[in-house]
Short mmCIF file of N, CA, C and O in Angstrom, two decimals:
data_model
loop_
_atom_site.label_atom_id
_atom_site.label_comp_id
_atom_site.label_asym_id
_atom_site.label_seq_id
_atom_site.Cartn_x
_atom_site.Cartn_y
_atom_site.Cartn_z
N MET A 1 90.11 87.26 77.00
CA MET A 1 90.72 87.25 78.32
C MET A 1 91.17 88.67 78.66
O MET A 1 91.88 89.30 77.89
N PRO A 2 90.76 89.20 79.82
CA PRO A 2 91.19 90.54 80.22
C PRO A 2 92.67 90.58 80.53
O PRO A 2 93.28 89.56 80.86
N VAL A 3 93.25 91.78 80.41
CA VAL A 3 94.68 91.92 80.72
C VAL A 3 94.90 91.72 82.21
O VAL A 3 94.01 91.98 83.02
N ASN A 4 96.08 91.27 82.56
CA ASN A 4 96.43 91.05 83.95
C ASN A 4 96.64 92.40 84.64
O ASN A 4 97.57 93.13 84.32
N PRO A 5 95.79 92.76 85.62
CA PRO A 5 95.93 94.05 86.28
C PRO A 5 97.17 94.13 87.17
O PRO A 5 97.58 95.22 87.56
N ASP A 6 97.79 93.00 87.46
CA ASP A 6 98.97 92.98 88.32
C ASP A 6 100.28 92.92 87.53
O ASP A 6 101.34 92.75 88.12
N ARG A 7 100.19 93.10 86.20
CA ARG A 7 101.42 93.05 85.42
C ARG A 7 102.32 94.23 85.80
O ARG A 7 101.83 95.26 86.27
N PRO A 8 103.61 94.07 85.63
CA PRO A 8 104.55 95.16 86.01
C PRO A 8 104.32 96.41 85.17
O PRO A 8 103.85 96.34 84.04
N TYR A 9 104.67 97.54 85.74
CA TYR A 9 104.64 98.79 84.99
C TYR A 9 105.90 98.82 84.14
O TYR A 9 107.00 98.93 84.63
N SER A 10 105.72 98.71 82.82
CA SER A 10 106.87 98.56 81.94
C SER A 10 107.38 99.87 81.37
O SER A 10 108.49 99.94 80.90
N ASP A 11 106.57 100.91 81.39
CA ASP A 11 106.97 102.18 80.80
C ASP A 11 106.76 103.29 81.83
O ASP A 11 105.64 103.59 82.19
N PRO A 12 107.83 103.88 82.33
CA PRO A 12 107.71 104.82 83.43
C PRO A 12 107.30 106.25 83.02
O PRO A 12 107.71 107.21 83.63
N THR A 13 106.52 106.38 81.95
CA THR A 13 106.09 107.72 81.54
C THR A 13 104.78 108.09 82.21
O THR A 13 103.99 107.23 82.61
N CYS A 14 104.53 109.37 82.30
CA CYS A 14 103.31 109.88 82.91
C CYS A 14 102.07 109.39 82.15
O CYS A 14 101.12 108.92 82.76
N SER A 15 102.10 109.48 80.84
CA SER A 15 100.92 109.08 80.06
C SER A 15 100.61 107.60 80.22
O SER A 15 99.44 107.21 80.32
N TYR A 16 101.64 106.76 80.28
CA TYR A 16 101.42 105.33 80.48
C TYR A 16 100.83 105.08 81.88
O TYR A 16 99.90 104.29 82.02
N ALA A 17 101.37 105.76 82.87
CA ALA A 17 100.87 105.58 84.23
C ALA A 17 99.41 106.01 84.34
O ALA A 17 98.61 105.36 85.02
N ILE A 18 99.05 107.08 83.66
CA ILE A 18 97.65 107.54 83.69
C ILE A 18 96.74 106.50 83.03
O ILE A 18 95.65 106.22 83.54
N GLU A 19 97.18 105.93 81.92
CA GLU A 19 96.38 104.89 81.27
C GLU A 19 96.19 103.69 82.19
O GLU A 19 95.11 103.11 82.25
N ARG A 20 97.24 103.30 82.90
CA ARG A 20 97.14 102.18 83.84
C ARG A 20 96.21 102.52 84.99
O ARG A 20 95.48 101.66 85.49
N LEU A 21 96.21 103.78 85.43
CA LEU A 21 95.29 104.20 86.49
C LEU A 21 93.85 104.08 86.01
O LEU A 21 92.99 103.56 86.73
N LYS A 22 93.57 104.54 84.81
CA LYS A 22 92.22 104.42 84.24
C LYS A 22 91.78 102.96 84.20
O LYS A 22 90.64 102.63 84.53
N GLU A 23 92.70 102.10 83.78
CA GLU A 23 92.43 100.67 83.72
C GLU A 23 92.13 100.11 85.12
O GLU A 23 91.19 99.33 85.30
N ALA A 24 92.91 100.54 86.10
CA ALA A 24 92.72 100.07 87.47
C ALA A 24 91.37 100.51 88.03
O ALA A 24 90.67 99.74 88.70
N VAL A 25 90.99 101.75 87.75
CA VAL A 25 89.72 102.28 88.24
C VAL A 25 88.55 101.55 87.59
O VAL A 25 87.53 101.29 88.24
N ALA A 26 88.70 101.20 86.32
CA ALA A 26 87.64 100.46 85.62
C ALA A 26 87.43 99.08 86.22
O ALA A 26 86.34 98.52 86.15
N GLY A 27 88.47 98.53 86.83
CA GLY A 27 88.36 97.22 87.47
C GLY A 27 88.63 96.08 86.52
O GLY A 27 88.77 96.25 85.32
N SER A 28 88.72 94.91 87.11
CA SER A 28 88.99 93.70 86.35
C SER A 28 88.27 92.52 87.02
O SER A 28 88.25 92.42 88.25
N PRO A 29 87.70 91.62 86.21
CA PRO A 29 87.06 90.44 86.79
C PRO A 29 88.08 89.50 87.43
O PRO A 29 87.70 88.56 88.11
N LEU A 30 89.37 89.76 87.22
CA LEU A 30 90.42 88.92 87.78
C LEU A 30 90.75 89.29 89.23
O LEU A 30 91.54 88.62 89.87
N GLN A 31 90.15 90.38 89.74
CA GLN A 31 90.48 90.85 91.08
C GLN A 31 89.22 91.01 91.95
O GLN A 31 88.16 91.38 91.45
N SER A 32 89.41 90.78 93.23
CA SER A 32 88.35 91.08 94.18
C SER A 32 88.31 92.59 94.38
O SER A 32 89.24 93.30 93.96
N SER A 33 87.30 93.09 95.06
CA SER A 33 87.21 94.54 95.28
C SER A 33 88.37 95.03 96.15
O SER A 33 88.90 96.12 95.93
N LYS A 34 88.80 94.22 97.11
CA LYS A 34 89.94 94.60 97.95
C LYS A 34 91.23 94.66 97.13
O LYS A 34 92.03 95.58 97.29
N GLU A 35 91.43 93.69 96.25
CA GLU A 35 92.61 93.70 95.38
C GLU A 35 92.57 94.90 94.44
O GLU A 35 93.59 95.53 94.18
N GLN A 36 91.37 95.21 93.94
CA GLN A 36 91.24 96.36 93.05
C GLN A 36 91.60 97.65 93.78
O GLN A 36 92.28 98.51 93.22
N GLN A 37 91.20 97.79 95.03
CA GLN A 37 91.54 98.98 95.80
C GLN A 37 93.05 99.13 95.92
O GLN A 37 93.59 100.23 95.77
N ARG A 38 93.73 98.02 96.18
CA ARG A 38 95.20 98.07 96.28
C ARG A 38 95.83 98.43 94.93
O ARG A 38 96.79 99.20 94.87
N THR A 39 95.27 97.88 93.86
CA THR A 39 95.78 98.17 92.53
C THR A 39 95.60 99.64 92.18
O THR A 39 96.50 100.28 91.64
N VAL A 40 94.45 100.20 92.53
CA VAL A 40 94.19 101.62 92.27
C VAL A 40 95.17 102.48 93.07
O VAL A 40 95.75 103.43 92.54
N GLN A 41 95.37 102.15 94.33
CA GLN A 41 96.30 102.93 95.16
C GLN A 41 97.71 102.87 94.58
O GLN A 41 98.40 103.89 94.51
N TYR A 42 98.14 101.70 94.17
CA TYR A 42 99.47 101.56 93.58
C TYR A 42 99.56 102.37 92.28
O TYR A 42 100.57 103.02 92.01
N ALA A 43 98.50 102.32 91.47
CA ALA A 43 98.49 103.06 90.21
C ALA A 43 98.58 104.56 90.48
O ALA A 43 99.27 105.29 89.75
N ILE A 44 97.90 105.04 91.50
CA ILE A 44 97.98 106.46 91.87
C ILE A 44 99.42 106.82 92.22
O ILE A 44 99.94 107.86 91.79
N GLU A 45 100.07 105.98 93.00
CA GLU A 45 101.46 106.22 93.38
C GLU A 45 102.36 106.27 92.15
O GLU A 45 103.26 107.10 92.06
N GLN A 46 102.11 105.39 91.18
CA GLN A 46 102.91 105.38 89.96
C GLN A 46 102.69 106.65 89.14
O GLN A 46 103.63 107.20 88.56
N VAL A 47 101.44 107.13 89.09
CA VAL A 47 101.16 108.39 88.39
C VAL A 47 101.91 109.53 89.05
O VAL A 47 102.54 110.35 88.37
N GLU A 48 101.84 109.59 90.37
CA GLU A 48 102.53 110.66 91.08
C GLU A 48 104.03 110.64 90.78
O GLU A 48 104.63 111.66 90.46
N ARG A 49 104.63 109.47 90.85
CA ARG A 49 106.06 109.34 90.59
C ARG A 49 106.41 109.71 89.16
O ARG A 49 107.30 110.53 88.90
N ALA A 50 105.74 109.08 88.22
CA ALA A 50 106.06 109.27 86.80
C ALA A 50 105.80 110.70 86.35
O ALA A 50 106.62 111.27 85.61
N CYS A 51 104.71 111.29 86.80
CA CYS A 51 104.38 112.64 86.34
C CYS A 51 105.30 113.68 86.98
O CYS A 51 105.64 114.67 86.33
N LEU A 52 105.73 113.46 88.21
CA LEU A 52 106.71 114.37 88.81
C LEU A 52 108.03 114.28 88.06
O LEU A 52 108.66 115.29 87.78
N GLU A 53 108.44 113.07 87.72
CA GLU A 53 109.69 112.89 86.98
C GLU A 53 109.60 113.53 85.61
O GLU A 53 110.55 114.16 85.14
N ASP A 54 108.45 113.38 84.94
CA ASP A 54 108.28 113.96 83.60
C ASP A 54 108.35 115.48 83.63
O ASP A 54 108.75 116.10 82.65
N THR A 55 107.97 116.09 84.74
CA THR A 55 108.02 117.55 84.84
C THR A 55 109.37 118.02 85.35
O THR A 55 109.60 119.22 85.49
N GLY A 56 110.25 117.08 85.67
CA GLY A 56 111.58 117.44 86.13
C GLY A 56 111.67 117.70 87.62
O GLY A 56 112.70 118.11 88.12
N ARG A 57 110.59 117.46 88.34
CA ARG A 57 110.62 117.66 89.79
C ARG A 57 111.30 116.48 90.45
O ARG A 57 111.14 115.33 90.04
N THR A 58 112.02 116.76 91.48
CA THR A 58 112.73 115.69 92.20
C THR A 58 112.38 115.65 93.67
O THR A 58 112.97 114.89 94.42
N ASP A 59 111.43 116.49 94.09
CA ASP A 59 111.08 116.51 95.51
C ASP A 59 110.36 115.23 95.89
O ASP A 59 109.79 114.54 95.07
N ASP A 60 110.42 114.90 97.16
CA ASP A 60 109.76 113.69 97.65
C ASP A 60 108.27 113.95 97.82
O ASP A 60 107.85 115.04 98.20
N LEU A 61 107.49 112.90 97.56
CA LEU A 61 106.06 112.99 97.77
C LEU A 61 105.73 112.82 99.24
O LEU A 61 106.39 112.05 99.93
N PRO A 62 104.70 113.50 99.72
CA PRO A 62 104.32 113.28 101.12
C PRO A 62 103.77 111.87 101.30
O PRO A 62 103.12 111.33 100.38
N LYS A 63 104.03 111.28 102.42
CA LYS A 63 103.54 109.94 102.71
C LYS A 63 102.13 110.03 103.28
O LYS A 63 101.85 110.89 104.11
N PRO A 64 101.20 109.16 102.84
CA PRO A 64 99.86 109.17 103.41
C PRO A 64 99.91 108.80 104.89
O PRO A 64 100.74 108.03 105.31
N GLN A 65 99.01 109.38 105.63
CA GLN A 65 98.99 109.11 107.07
C GLN A 65 97.96 108.08 107.43
O GLN A 65 97.01 107.85 106.89
#
């Protein structure tokens, strides 16, 4: 059984977020292509947040238009 791609992000580190992004990009048979796109976008946001925090940056990320 594949892992649930919608499980919560349990570890807010940059390396964990990157691993989850790789998993999201690889896809899951549990999601439609539209759901996968949303999962990838969310994973990207988590990488941005976690990696900025890991580097000690506190500035806000620009919002997509």
